[in-house]
Structure formats: C-alpha cells, structure tokens
Tab-separated table of C-alpha atoms in Angstrom:
chain	number	residue	atom	x	y	z
A	1	MET	CA	-19.512	-101.235	146.755
A	2	GLU	CA	-20.429	-104.421	145.013
A	3	HIS	CA	-18.157	-107.868	145.549
A	4	ALA	CA	-16.754	-110.322	142.526
A	5	VAL	CA	-15.121	-113.054	142.961
A	6	MET	CA	-11.308	-113.576	140.356
A	7	LEU	CA	-8.947	-116.651	139.484
A	8	MET	CA	-5.991	-115.428	137.807
A	9	ALA	CA	-2.744	-115.254	138.574
A	10	GLU	CA	-0.483	-112.833	140.927
A	11	GLY	CA	0.714	-109.926	138.750
A	12	GLY	CA	0.088	-106.609	136.649
A	13	ALA	CA	-1.996	-107.825	134.929
A	14	ARG	CA	-5.061	-109.094	137.829
A	15	GLU	CA	-3.641	-105.792	140.036
A	16	HIS	CA	-5.008	-103.782	136.901
A	17	PHE	CA	-7.665	-105.303	136.094
A	18	ARG	CA	-8.891	-105.303	140.357
A	19	ALA	CA	-8.086	-101.934	139.470
A	20	GLU	CA	-10.109	-101.197	136.077
A	21	LEU	CA	-13.265	-103.462	138.574
A	22	ALA	CA	-12.756	-100.714	141.252
A	23	GLY	CA	-13.489	-97.881	138.562
A	24	LEU	CA	-16.721	-98.967	138.203
A	25	GLY	CA	-17.908	-99.502	142.001
A	26	PHE	CA	-16.397	-103.854	142.234
A	27	ASP	CA	-14.591	-105.232	145.426
A	28	THR	CA	-13.012	-108.426	144.770
A	29	THR	CA	-11.824	-111.646	146.443
A	30	PRO	CA	-8.378	-112.650	144.072
A	31	PHE	CA	-7.480	-116.274	145.071
A	32	ALA	CA	-5.048	-118.301	142.155
A	33	SER	CA	-5.425	-121.898	142.114
A	34	VAL	CA	-8.414	-123.077	140.900
A	35	ALA	CA	-8.615	-125.848	144.729
A	36	ASN	CA	-8.492	-122.151	146.787
A	37	LEU	CA	-10.896	-121.093	144.596
A	38	LEU	CA	-14.238	-124.276	144.699
A	39	ARG	CA	-13.919	-124.717	148.396
A	40	HIS	CA	-14.894	-120.642	148.327
A	41	TRP	CA	-17.032	-121.049	146.103
A	42	ARG	CA	-18.702	-124.110	148.574
A	43	ARG	CA	-18.959	-121.775	151.258
A	44	GLY	CA	-20.933	-118.911	149.518
A	45	ASP	CA	-23.946	-118.437	147.940
A	46	GLY	CA	-21.959	-117.742	144.120
A	47	GLY	CA	-22.203	-113.893	142.187
A	48	LEU	CA	-20.465	-112.148	140.236
A	49	LEU	CA	-17.213	-113.846	138.723
A	50	PHE	CA	-13.786	-114.335	136.364
A	51	ILE	CA	-11.815	-116.609	135.484
A	52	ASP	CA	-8.449	-116.621	133.028
A	53	VAL	CA	-8.345	-119.261	131.382
A	54	ASP	CA	-5.303	-119.027	129.686
A	55	LEU	CA	-3.621	-120.255	133.638
A	56	PRO	CA	-2.105	-124.069	132.703
A	57	GLY	CA	-3.371	-127.160	132.765
A	58	GLU	CA	-7.236	-126.793	133.539
A	59	ASP	CA	-10.268	-128.868	132.382
A	60	TRP	CA	-11.747	-125.354	132.226
A	61	PRO	CA	-15.779	-127.208	131.433
A	62	ALA	CA	-15.428	-129.317	134.461
A	63	VAL	CA	-14.882	-126.205	136.899
A	64	ILE	CA	-16.646	-123.784	135.670
A	65	ALA	CA	-20.072	-127.503	135.745
A	66	GLN	CA	-18.605	-127.759	139.398
A	67	LEU	CA	-19.308	-123.338	140.026
A	68	HIS	CA	-22.733	-124.218	138.748
A	69	GLU	CA	-23.418	-126.653	140.570
A	70	VAL	CA	-22.663	-125.810	143.863
A	71	SER	CA	-25.556	-122.410	143.133
A	72	PRO	CA	-26.825	-122.797	139.064
A	73	ARG	CA	-28.953	-119.349	140.235
A	74	ARG	CA	-26.530	-117.121	141.412
A	75	THR	CA	-23.373	-117.908	139.527
A	76	VAL	CA	-22.307	-115.629	136.413
A	77	VAL	CA	-19.301	-116.381	135.461
A	78	ILE	CA	-16.615	-114.721	133.003
A	79	GLY	CA	-14.265	-116.080	131.165
A	80	VAL	CA	-10.486	-113.543	131.089
A	81	GLY	CA	-8.048	-113.905	128.488
A	82	ALA	CA	-4.880	-112.409	126.480
A	83	SER	CA	-3.951	-115.144	124.072
A	84	ALA	CA	-6.168	-115.976	120.478
A	85	PRO	CA	-8.338	-118.713	121.187
A	86	SER	CA	-9.324	-117.653	124.945
A	87	ALA	CA	-12.435	-116.357	123.803
A	88	SER	CA	-13.547	-119.544	122.580
A	89	VAL	CA	-12.466	-122.131	125.727
A	90	ALA	CA	-13.758	-119.405	127.834
A	91	LEU	CA	-17.106	-119.401	125.912
A	92	ASP	CA	-17.250	-123.312	125.162
A	93	ALA	CA	-15.993	-124.387	128.802
A	94	GLY	CA	-19.604	-122.610	129.975
A	95	ALA	CA	-19.137	-119.429	130.045
A	96	ASP	CA	-21.343	-116.429	130.968
A	97	GLU	CA	-18.998	-113.884	128.743
A	98	PHE	CA	-15.421	-113.506	128.356
A	99	VAL	CA	-13.625	-109.814	128.154
A	100	ALA	CA	-10.009	-109.668	126.480
A	101	MET	CA	-7.216	-108.549	128.419
A	102	PRO	CA	-5.614	-105.870	128.534
A	103	CYS	CA	-8.946	-104.060	128.047
A	104	ARG	CA	-10.881	-101.591	128.771
A	105	ALA	CA	-13.519	-99.422	131.410
A	106	PRO	CA	-15.928	-98.783	128.928
A	107	GLU	CA	-16.572	-103.214	127.484
A	108	LEU	CA	-15.477	-104.698	130.861
A	109	ALA	CA	-19.251	-102.420	131.840
A	110	ALA	CA	-20.864	-103.315	129.115
A	111	ARG	CA	-19.825	-106.917	128.887
A	112	VAL	CA	-20.896	-107.399	132.992
A	113	GLN	CA	-23.679	-104.768	132.515
A	114	ALA	CA	-25.084	-107.279	129.752
A	115	ALA	CA	-24.170	-111.043	131.595
A	116	LEU	CA	-25.727	-109.739	134.880
A	117	ARG	CA	-28.886	-109.052	132.769
A	118	ARG	CA	-29.383	-112.699	131.107
A	119	ALA	CA	-28.880	-114.369	134.857
A	120	ASP	CA	-30.796	-111.882	135.366
A	121	PRO	CA	-33.501	-109.433	133.657
A	122	GLY	CA	-34.992	-108.108	135.865
A	123	ARG	CA	-32.062	-106.404	137.014
A	124	ALA	CA	-32.004	-102.760	136.904
A	125	ALA	CA	-29.239	-101.950	134.974
A	126	ASP	CA	-26.829	-99.993	137.238
A	127	THR	CA	-24.520	-98.041	134.406
A	128	SER	CA	-26.168	-94.293	134.824
A	129	LEU	CA	-27.167	-93.460	138.584
A	130	SER	CA	-28.538	-90.090	139.211
A	131	CYS	CA	-28.428	-86.942	141.577
A	132	GLY	CA	-31.551	-84.043	140.346
A	133	PRO	CA	-30.133	-82.514	136.940
A	134	CYS	CA	-26.985	-84.903	137.771
A	135	ALA	CA	-26.167	-88.341	135.991
A	136	LEU	CA	-23.364	-90.434	137.064
A	137	ASP	CA	-22.623	-92.549	133.478
A	138	VAL	CA	-20.620	-95.331	135.410
A	139	ALA	CA	-19.034	-96.788	132.514
A	140	ALA	CA	-18.040	-93.732	130.282
A	141	ARG	CA	-16.777	-91.911	133.320
A	142	LYS	CA	-18.438	-89.310	133.238
A	143	LEU	CA	-21.063	-86.670	134.999
A	144	VAL	CA	-23.441	-85.616	132.843
A	145	ALA	CA	-26.745	-82.550	132.494
A	146	PRO	CA	-28.381	-80.475	130.305
A	147	ARG	CA	-25.604	-78.207	129.759
A	148	GLY	CA	-22.711	-80.458	129.555
A	149	SER	CA	-20.435	-83.817	130.608
A	150	VAL	CA	-17.327	-83.822	133.116
A	151	ALA	CA	-15.060	-86.828	132.840
A	152	LEU	CA	-13.868	-88.505	136.299
A	153	THR	CA	-10.683	-90.807	136.876
A	154	SER	CA	-11.287	-94.918	137.591
A	155	ARG	CA	-11.304	-92.970	141.448
A	156	GLU	CA	-13.714	-90.788	141.853
A	157	THR	CA	-15.829	-92.716	139.390
A	158	ALA	CA	-15.777	-95.413	141.853
A	159	LEU	CA	-16.140	-93.241	145.191
A	160	ALA	CA	-19.795	-91.220	143.675
A	161	ARG	CA	-20.866	-94.660	143.013
A	162	CYS	CA	-21.094	-94.949	146.693
A	163	LEU	CA	-22.703	-91.150	146.677
A	164	PHE	CA	-24.267	-91.382	143.980
A	165	GLN	CA	-26.303	-95.037	145.017
A	166	SER	CA	-26.753	-92.683	148.270
A	167	SER	CA	-28.405	-90.232	147.374
A	168	GLY	CA	-29.582	-87.980	150.440
A	169	GLY	CA	-27.937	-90.715	152.404
A	170	LEU	CA	-24.950	-90.105	154.974
A	171	VAL	CA	-21.910	-93.039	153.072
A	172	SER	CA	-19.581	-93.499	155.607
A	173	ARG	CA	-15.171	-93.042	155.240
A	174	ARG	CA	-15.619	-96.927	156.547
A	175	ARG	CA	-17.949	-98.176	152.950
A	176	LEU	CA	-15.157	-95.768	150.639
A	177	ALA	CA	-12.339	-97.369	152.662
A	178	HIS	CA	-12.997	-100.155	150.537
A	179	ILE	CA	-12.166	-98.647	147.402
A	180	TRP	CA	-9.205	-98.261	147.760
A	181	GLU	CA	-9.056	-101.161	149.936
A	182	ALA	CA	-7.480	-100.557	152.486
A	183	GLU	CA	-7.882	-99.361	156.188
A	184	GLU	CA	-9.928	-96.620	157.067
A	185	ASP	CA	-7.081	-94.644	158.101
A	186	ILE	CA	-5.468	-94.865	156.065
A	187	ALA	CA	-7.075	-94.049	153.441
A	188	GLY	CA	-8.172	-90.982	155.169
A	189	ARG	CA	-6.116	-88.309	153.450
A	190	SER	CA	-6.826	-90.005	149.638
A	191	ILE	CA	-11.027	-90.508	150.533
A	192	GLU	CA	-10.041	-86.480	150.882
A	193	GLN	CA	-7.888	-85.531	147.935
A	194	HIS	CA	-11.300	-87.157	145.630
A	195	VAL	CA	-13.370	-85.843	146.831
A	196	TYR	CA	-12.931	-82.471	146.515
A	197	GLN	CA	-11.969	-83.144	143.135
A	198	LEU	CA	-14.839	-84.353	142.594
A	199	ARG	CA	-16.809	-81.688	144.214
A	200	ARG	CA	-14.554	-79.634	142.197
A	201	LYS	CA	-16.270	-81.735	138.963
A	202	LEU	CA	-20.509	-81.674	140.297
A	203	LYS	CA	-19.912	-77.331	140.719
A	204	ARG	CA	-18.364	-77.501	137.059
A	205	CYS	CA	-21.275	-79.942	136.100
A	206	VAL	CA	-24.060	-78.913	137.591
A	207	GLY	CA	-23.260	-75.164	139.529
A	208	ASP	CA	-24.942	-74.965	142.950
A	209	ALA	CA	-27.779	-78.025	142.335
A	210	VAL	CA	-26.176	-81.004	143.287
A	211	VAL	CA	-23.902	-80.230	146.661
A	212	LEU	CA	-21.300	-83.077	148.171
A	213	ARG	CA	-20.825	-82.296	151.860
A	214	SER	CA	-18.229	-83.440	154.147
A	215	VAL	CA	-20.269	-84.756	158.097
A	216	TYR	CA	-17.120	-84.285	160.123
A	217	ALA	CA	-16.333	-87.822	162.257
A	218	ARG	CA	-18.785	-89.732	160.410
A	219	GLY	CA	-18.905	-89.073	156.280
A	220	TYR	CA	-20.364	-87.573	153.753
A	221	GLN	CA	-23.684	-87.502	151.735
A	222	LEU	CA	-24.724	-86.434	148.224
A	223	GLU	CA	-27.521	-83.956	148.710
A	224	CYS	CA	-30.091	-82.628	145.431
A	225	LEU	CA	-30.875	-79.122	146.118
A	226	VAL	CA	-33.360	-78.384	143.529
A	227	ALA	CA	-36.419	-78.122	143.986
A	228	PRO	CA	-39.110	-80.626	142.623
A	229	ARG	CA	-40.707	-78.790	139.327
A	230	ALA	CA	-44.588	-78.919	140.429
A	231	ALA	CA	-46.782	-81.149	138.313
C-alpha cells in the first residue's frame, strides 16, 4: 500500500476519511496537531499529506510553506474541509488540491491522482490495474472485463489493488493486514472473508481466466491462466 499523512481532529470524520483512503490503497498516519506533524515531517522525506484547514487558530500559509521547505520536491498537500470558504483557504495557502468533506471515493481518487501527476508528471496513474483479461478500476471500485463489470466494496478494492499490483507474485498476509490496520492474527479472519468474496467476484467477471490462490501459511497469489495470444 502507498502511504499518506493526515492532519485532522480525532473523531468520526477522520475515521471515515481514513476508511475512504484505505479503499483507494493508502494507509495513513494521523496527527491532531501541527507541532507533531512538523516534527514527523522533518524526520521523513516528504510525501502525500492531507490537511483539514477547518482546524481553528492556524496560519495555514506559514504551515504549508514550512512543509514545502522541508521537502520541496516531494511534498504534495491536499486541503480538506467542510465549510464554505475551506477551498479558498486551502488553495490560497498553497495546497496542491482540495477535497470537500464528506467526500466520495471516485472524487477523492481523481483529486489525489491529479495532484500526484502534477507533482510528478512521469508518474503512471495507478487507478487502473490489470491481470490478463480482468482490469481493476480503483476509482470506480469495480472489476472490468469484456463480458461486463462487477462492483466491489471499499475493503475488496483495497485488497484487490494489493493483489493486482503484485500479479503473479505472492502477497503476504502481513501486507494485507495493513489494510485493516491490525495485527496479522487479528486481521486474519476478516482477510479470509474478503478473499472469499473477491474470489467469487473474479469468477463472475472472468470465469476461470484469473484465479486467486491461497498459499498455505504465507499469503495469496493472483494468477492469470489465459495464455497470451501469438502476435
């Protein structure tokens, strides 16, 4: 999974936002104060950052300027807010993009990818992945094939993204547990349930052309069984 950092007050809105990001394949490190965020940022090498500009009492132009100063080429800031002037506050302060709360996954995915592409024009968009005749549309949360499409839940999309990114290779249970933000043994049963549902949906979408195998005590492997056509 890709990683992001977020500055938001604790509560339901933050957990909802983290769940939406998990559905898009991002694990997150949350902070509730600017001071703690800046200390963390100075120890790292930049990355993707979500800032709730509705938090009171902050000089957002100064905060965002400090973040870019630490890592000017690797800091991508996306402002988040629910009030009417939030977008202007975020963009005028130097944010690269803005997402209105409450957000929907397709819009969130589109704005994240747009901000990342602008920051790194050579970055390949990761909103569509494929394994043989089956494609995963991350933003729309669905499997797509010539015969039709099958809708996925948020967790199934995050699970599928990990597997499609490593198509043909082994994906460990520990890596998948990050989606659930839990220890491997705690997440195990939930992983198995979602793997079962994803396996059924793959079969509905492409039959036996793509299979999701369980590798005992190690993890899972997504494999295409359709031989490539001769040129």
